[in-house]
Structures are given as structure tokens and as C-alpha cells.
PDB file of C-alpha atoms in Angstrom:
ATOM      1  CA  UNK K   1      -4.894  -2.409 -12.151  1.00  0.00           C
ATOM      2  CA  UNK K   2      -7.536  -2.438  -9.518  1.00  0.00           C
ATOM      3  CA  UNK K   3      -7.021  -6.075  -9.299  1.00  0.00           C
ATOM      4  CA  UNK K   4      -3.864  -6.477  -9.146  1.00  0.00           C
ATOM      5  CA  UNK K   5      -3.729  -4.162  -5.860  1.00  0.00           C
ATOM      6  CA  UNK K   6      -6.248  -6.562  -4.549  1.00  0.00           C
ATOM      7  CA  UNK K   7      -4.375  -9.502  -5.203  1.00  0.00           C
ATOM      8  CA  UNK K   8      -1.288  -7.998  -4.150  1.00  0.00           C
ATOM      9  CA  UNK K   9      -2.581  -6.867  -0.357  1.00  0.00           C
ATOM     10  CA  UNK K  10      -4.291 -10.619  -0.617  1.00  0.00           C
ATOM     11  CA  UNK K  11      -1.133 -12.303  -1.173  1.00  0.00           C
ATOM     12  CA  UNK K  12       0.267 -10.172   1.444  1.00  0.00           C
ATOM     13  CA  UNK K  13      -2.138 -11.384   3.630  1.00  0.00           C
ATOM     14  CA  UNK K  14      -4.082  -8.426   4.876  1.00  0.00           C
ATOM     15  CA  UNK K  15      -7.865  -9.773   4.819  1.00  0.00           C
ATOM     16  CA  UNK K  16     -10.712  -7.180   3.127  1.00  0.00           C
ATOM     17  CA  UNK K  17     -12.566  -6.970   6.281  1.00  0.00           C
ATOM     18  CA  UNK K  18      -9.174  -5.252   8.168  1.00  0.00           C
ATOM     19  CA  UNK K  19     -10.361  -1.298   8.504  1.00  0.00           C
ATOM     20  CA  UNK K  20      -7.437  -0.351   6.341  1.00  0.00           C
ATOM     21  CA  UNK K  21      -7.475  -2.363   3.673  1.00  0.00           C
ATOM     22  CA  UNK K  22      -9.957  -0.181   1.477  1.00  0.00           C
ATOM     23  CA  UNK K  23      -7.656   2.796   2.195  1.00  0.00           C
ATOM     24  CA  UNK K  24      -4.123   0.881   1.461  1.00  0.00           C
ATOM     25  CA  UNK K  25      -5.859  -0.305  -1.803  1.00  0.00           C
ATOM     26  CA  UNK K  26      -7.095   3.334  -2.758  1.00  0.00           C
ATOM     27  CA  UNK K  27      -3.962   4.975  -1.605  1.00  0.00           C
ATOM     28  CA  UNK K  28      -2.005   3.025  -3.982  1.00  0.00           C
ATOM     29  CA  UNK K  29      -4.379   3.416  -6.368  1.00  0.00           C
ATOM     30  CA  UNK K  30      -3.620   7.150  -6.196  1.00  0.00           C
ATOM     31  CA  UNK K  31      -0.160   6.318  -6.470  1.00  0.00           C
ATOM     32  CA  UNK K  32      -0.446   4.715  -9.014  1.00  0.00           C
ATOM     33  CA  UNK K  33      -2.270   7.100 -11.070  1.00  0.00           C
ATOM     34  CA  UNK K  34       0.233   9.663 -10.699  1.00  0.00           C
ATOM     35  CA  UNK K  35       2.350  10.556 -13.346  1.00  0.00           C
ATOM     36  CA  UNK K  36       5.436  12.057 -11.132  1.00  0.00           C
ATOM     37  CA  UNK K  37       5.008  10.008  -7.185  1.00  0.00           C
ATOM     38  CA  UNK K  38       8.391  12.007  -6.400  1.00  0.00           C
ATOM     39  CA  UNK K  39       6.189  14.801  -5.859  1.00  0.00           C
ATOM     40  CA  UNK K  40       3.203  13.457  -4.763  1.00  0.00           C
ATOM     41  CA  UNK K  41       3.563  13.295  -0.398  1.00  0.00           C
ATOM     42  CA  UNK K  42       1.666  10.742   1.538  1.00  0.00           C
ATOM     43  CA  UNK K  43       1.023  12.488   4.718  1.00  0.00           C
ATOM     44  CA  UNK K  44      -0.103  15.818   2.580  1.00  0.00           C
ATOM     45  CA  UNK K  45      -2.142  14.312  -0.756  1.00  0.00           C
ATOM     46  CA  UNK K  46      -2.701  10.396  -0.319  1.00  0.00           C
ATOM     47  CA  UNK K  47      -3.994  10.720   2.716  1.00  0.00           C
ATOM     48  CA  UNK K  48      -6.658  13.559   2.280  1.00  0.00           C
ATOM     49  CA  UNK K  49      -8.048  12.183  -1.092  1.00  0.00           C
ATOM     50  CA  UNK K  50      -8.610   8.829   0.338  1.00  0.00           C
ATOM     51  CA  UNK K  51     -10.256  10.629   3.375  1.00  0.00           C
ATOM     52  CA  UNK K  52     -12.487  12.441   0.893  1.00  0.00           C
ATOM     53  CA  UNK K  53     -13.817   9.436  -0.562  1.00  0.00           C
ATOM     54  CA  UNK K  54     -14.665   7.584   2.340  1.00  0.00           C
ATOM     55  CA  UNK K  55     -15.814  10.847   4.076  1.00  0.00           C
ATOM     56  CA  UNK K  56     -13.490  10.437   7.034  1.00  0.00           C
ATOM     57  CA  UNK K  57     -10.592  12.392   8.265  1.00  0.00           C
ATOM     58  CA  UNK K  58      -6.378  11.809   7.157  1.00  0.00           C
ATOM     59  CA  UNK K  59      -5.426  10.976  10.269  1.00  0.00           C
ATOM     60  CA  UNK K  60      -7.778   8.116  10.758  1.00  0.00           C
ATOM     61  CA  UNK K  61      -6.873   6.893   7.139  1.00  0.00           C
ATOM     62  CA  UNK K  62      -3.406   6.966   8.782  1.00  0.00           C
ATOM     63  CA  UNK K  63      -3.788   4.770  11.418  1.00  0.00           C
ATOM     64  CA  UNK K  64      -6.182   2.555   9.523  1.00  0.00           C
ATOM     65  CA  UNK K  65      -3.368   1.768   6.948  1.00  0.00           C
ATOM     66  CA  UNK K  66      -0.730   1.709   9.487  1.00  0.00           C
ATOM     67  CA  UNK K  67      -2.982  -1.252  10.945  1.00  0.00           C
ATOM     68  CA  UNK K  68      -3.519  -3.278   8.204  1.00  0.00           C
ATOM     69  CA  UNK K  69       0.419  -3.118   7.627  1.00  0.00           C
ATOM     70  CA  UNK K  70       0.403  -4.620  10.965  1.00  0.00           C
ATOM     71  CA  UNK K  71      -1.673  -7.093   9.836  1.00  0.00           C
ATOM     72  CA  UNK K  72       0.262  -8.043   7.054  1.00  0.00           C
ATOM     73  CA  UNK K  73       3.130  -8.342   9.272  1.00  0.00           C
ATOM     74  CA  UNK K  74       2.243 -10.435  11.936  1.00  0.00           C
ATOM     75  CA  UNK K  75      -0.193 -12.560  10.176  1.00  0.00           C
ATOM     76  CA  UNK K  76       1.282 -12.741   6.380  1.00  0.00           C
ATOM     77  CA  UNK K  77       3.322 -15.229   4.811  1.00  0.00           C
ATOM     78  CA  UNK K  78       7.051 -13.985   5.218  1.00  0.00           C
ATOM     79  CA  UNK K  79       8.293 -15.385   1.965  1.00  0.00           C
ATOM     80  CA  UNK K  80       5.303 -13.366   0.036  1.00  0.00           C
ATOM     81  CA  UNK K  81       6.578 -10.505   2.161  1.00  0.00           C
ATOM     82  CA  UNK K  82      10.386 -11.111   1.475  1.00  0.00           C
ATOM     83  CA  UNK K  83       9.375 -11.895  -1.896  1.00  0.00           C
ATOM     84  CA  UNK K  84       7.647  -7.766  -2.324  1.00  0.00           C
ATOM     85  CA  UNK K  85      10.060  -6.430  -0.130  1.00  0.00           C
ATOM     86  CA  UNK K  86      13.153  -8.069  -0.425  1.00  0.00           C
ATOM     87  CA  UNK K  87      16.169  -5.677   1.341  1.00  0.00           C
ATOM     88  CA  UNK K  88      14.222  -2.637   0.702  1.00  0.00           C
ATOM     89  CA  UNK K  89      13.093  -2.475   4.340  1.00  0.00           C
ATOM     90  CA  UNK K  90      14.894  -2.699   7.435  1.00  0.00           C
ATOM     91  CA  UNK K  91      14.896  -5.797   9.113  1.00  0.00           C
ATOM     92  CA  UNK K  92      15.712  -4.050  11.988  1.00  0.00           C
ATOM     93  CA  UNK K  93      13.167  -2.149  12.798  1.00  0.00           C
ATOM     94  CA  UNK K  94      10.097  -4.577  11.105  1.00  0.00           C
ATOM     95  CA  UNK K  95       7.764  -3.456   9.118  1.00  0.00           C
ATOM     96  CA  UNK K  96       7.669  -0.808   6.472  1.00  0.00           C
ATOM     97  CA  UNK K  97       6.595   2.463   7.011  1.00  0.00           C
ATOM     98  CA  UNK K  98       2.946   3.534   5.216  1.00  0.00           C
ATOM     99  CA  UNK K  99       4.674   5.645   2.917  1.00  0.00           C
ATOM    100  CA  UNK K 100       7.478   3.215   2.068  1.00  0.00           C
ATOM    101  CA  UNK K 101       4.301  -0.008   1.611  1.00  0.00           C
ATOM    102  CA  UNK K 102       2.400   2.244  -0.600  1.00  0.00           C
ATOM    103  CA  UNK K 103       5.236   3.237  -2.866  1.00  0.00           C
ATOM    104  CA  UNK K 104       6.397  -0.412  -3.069  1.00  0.00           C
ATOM    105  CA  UNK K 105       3.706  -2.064  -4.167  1.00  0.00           C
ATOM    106  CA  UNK K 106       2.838   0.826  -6.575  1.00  0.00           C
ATOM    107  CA  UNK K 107       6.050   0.466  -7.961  1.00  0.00           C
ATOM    108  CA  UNK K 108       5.922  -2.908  -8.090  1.00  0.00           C
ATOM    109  CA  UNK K 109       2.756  -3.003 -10.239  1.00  0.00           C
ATOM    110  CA  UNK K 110       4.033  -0.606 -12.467  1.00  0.00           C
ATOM    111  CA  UNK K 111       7.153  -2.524 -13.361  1.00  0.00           C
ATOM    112  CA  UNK K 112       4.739  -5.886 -13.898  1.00  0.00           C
ATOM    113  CA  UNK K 113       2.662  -3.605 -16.563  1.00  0.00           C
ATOM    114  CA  UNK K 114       5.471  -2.519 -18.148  1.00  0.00           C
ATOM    115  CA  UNK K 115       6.957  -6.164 -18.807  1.00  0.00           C
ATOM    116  CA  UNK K 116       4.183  -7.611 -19.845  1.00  0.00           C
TER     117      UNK K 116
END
């Protein structure tokens, strides 16, 4: 499933070498892993066990994901985004939020498994 993160934030256009992209990858990851996400808070959970594993703190986690979203949305290819997305986020006010990317694309991958 690794992979298909990885090709997911590639497709999405957010480069390896972006500080975030480690965390966005691991934080869905997490995500992913758990068996009930309605209970499982971004801010409060995600955020300190990828900070654990790369020995840094939440909030720069945070801001590191929050920048490679940026990324992703000023340098991706809309129609990839549109494509992942679709009307799930507001047009109106850009870009997802962190909590809303990691979910998506978590939930995404988990509907591809369970077709295939």
C-alpha cells in the first residue's frame, strides 16, 4: 500500500524532496492502518506518531504537510487533482485542508483495494 501512497502524492505532483512529503505519505499511512478513522483525529494522533518517527515535533509535521499540499496545488496537474478530489473540496476556498487530503487519499486507496 506503501506504493500506492507514493504514486498517489506523485501523480499529485508533490515532488519527494518537498519537506512534507515523508510526513503526508506516513500520515496516510496511519490512516490507513486504522481500523475505525472516524475516531482517529489528525491534529491529536496523526500528527504526534508521525512526529515520533521522524523525531520532530506535531506542529512542525503540521506545517510541513500543509506545505506540500501547497505544492500540490500550485504546481500539480489540475485534472489529476479534479480527478482525486472531484466536488469534495471547495472550490472556493482552494485547497483542501490537511485533515480533509489525508482522509481522501486514504479513502481513496482503500476503495481501489477493495475492487480489485
Amino acid at each position: 500500500k506503501s506504493e500506492k501512497i507514493t504514486d498517489i502524492l506523485r501523480d499529485l505532483g508533490i515532488p519527494s524532496h518537498v519537506g512534507g512529503y515523508y510526513y503526508l505519505k506516513e500520515a496516510v499511512f496511519i490512516y490507513m492502518k486504522n481500523n475505525n478513522p472516524k475516531k482517529l483525529f489528525v491534529t491529536t494522533d496523526v500528527y504526534p506518531l508521525v512526529a515520533k518517527k521522524f523525531e520532530t515535533s506535531a506542529s512542525k509535521v503540521e506545517r510541513a504537510i500543509r506545505h506540500a499540499i501547497e505544492v500540490a496545488w500550485s504546481r500539480g496537474r489540475m485534472e489529476t487533482l479534479d480527478a482525486l478530489f472531484g466536488y469534495t473540496v471547495n472550490h472556493g476556498k482552494g485547497k483542501p485542508t490537511n485533515s480533509e487530503f489525508i482522509a481522501l487519499i486514504a479513502d481513496r486507496i482503500r476503495l481501489q483495494y477493495r475492487l480489485h
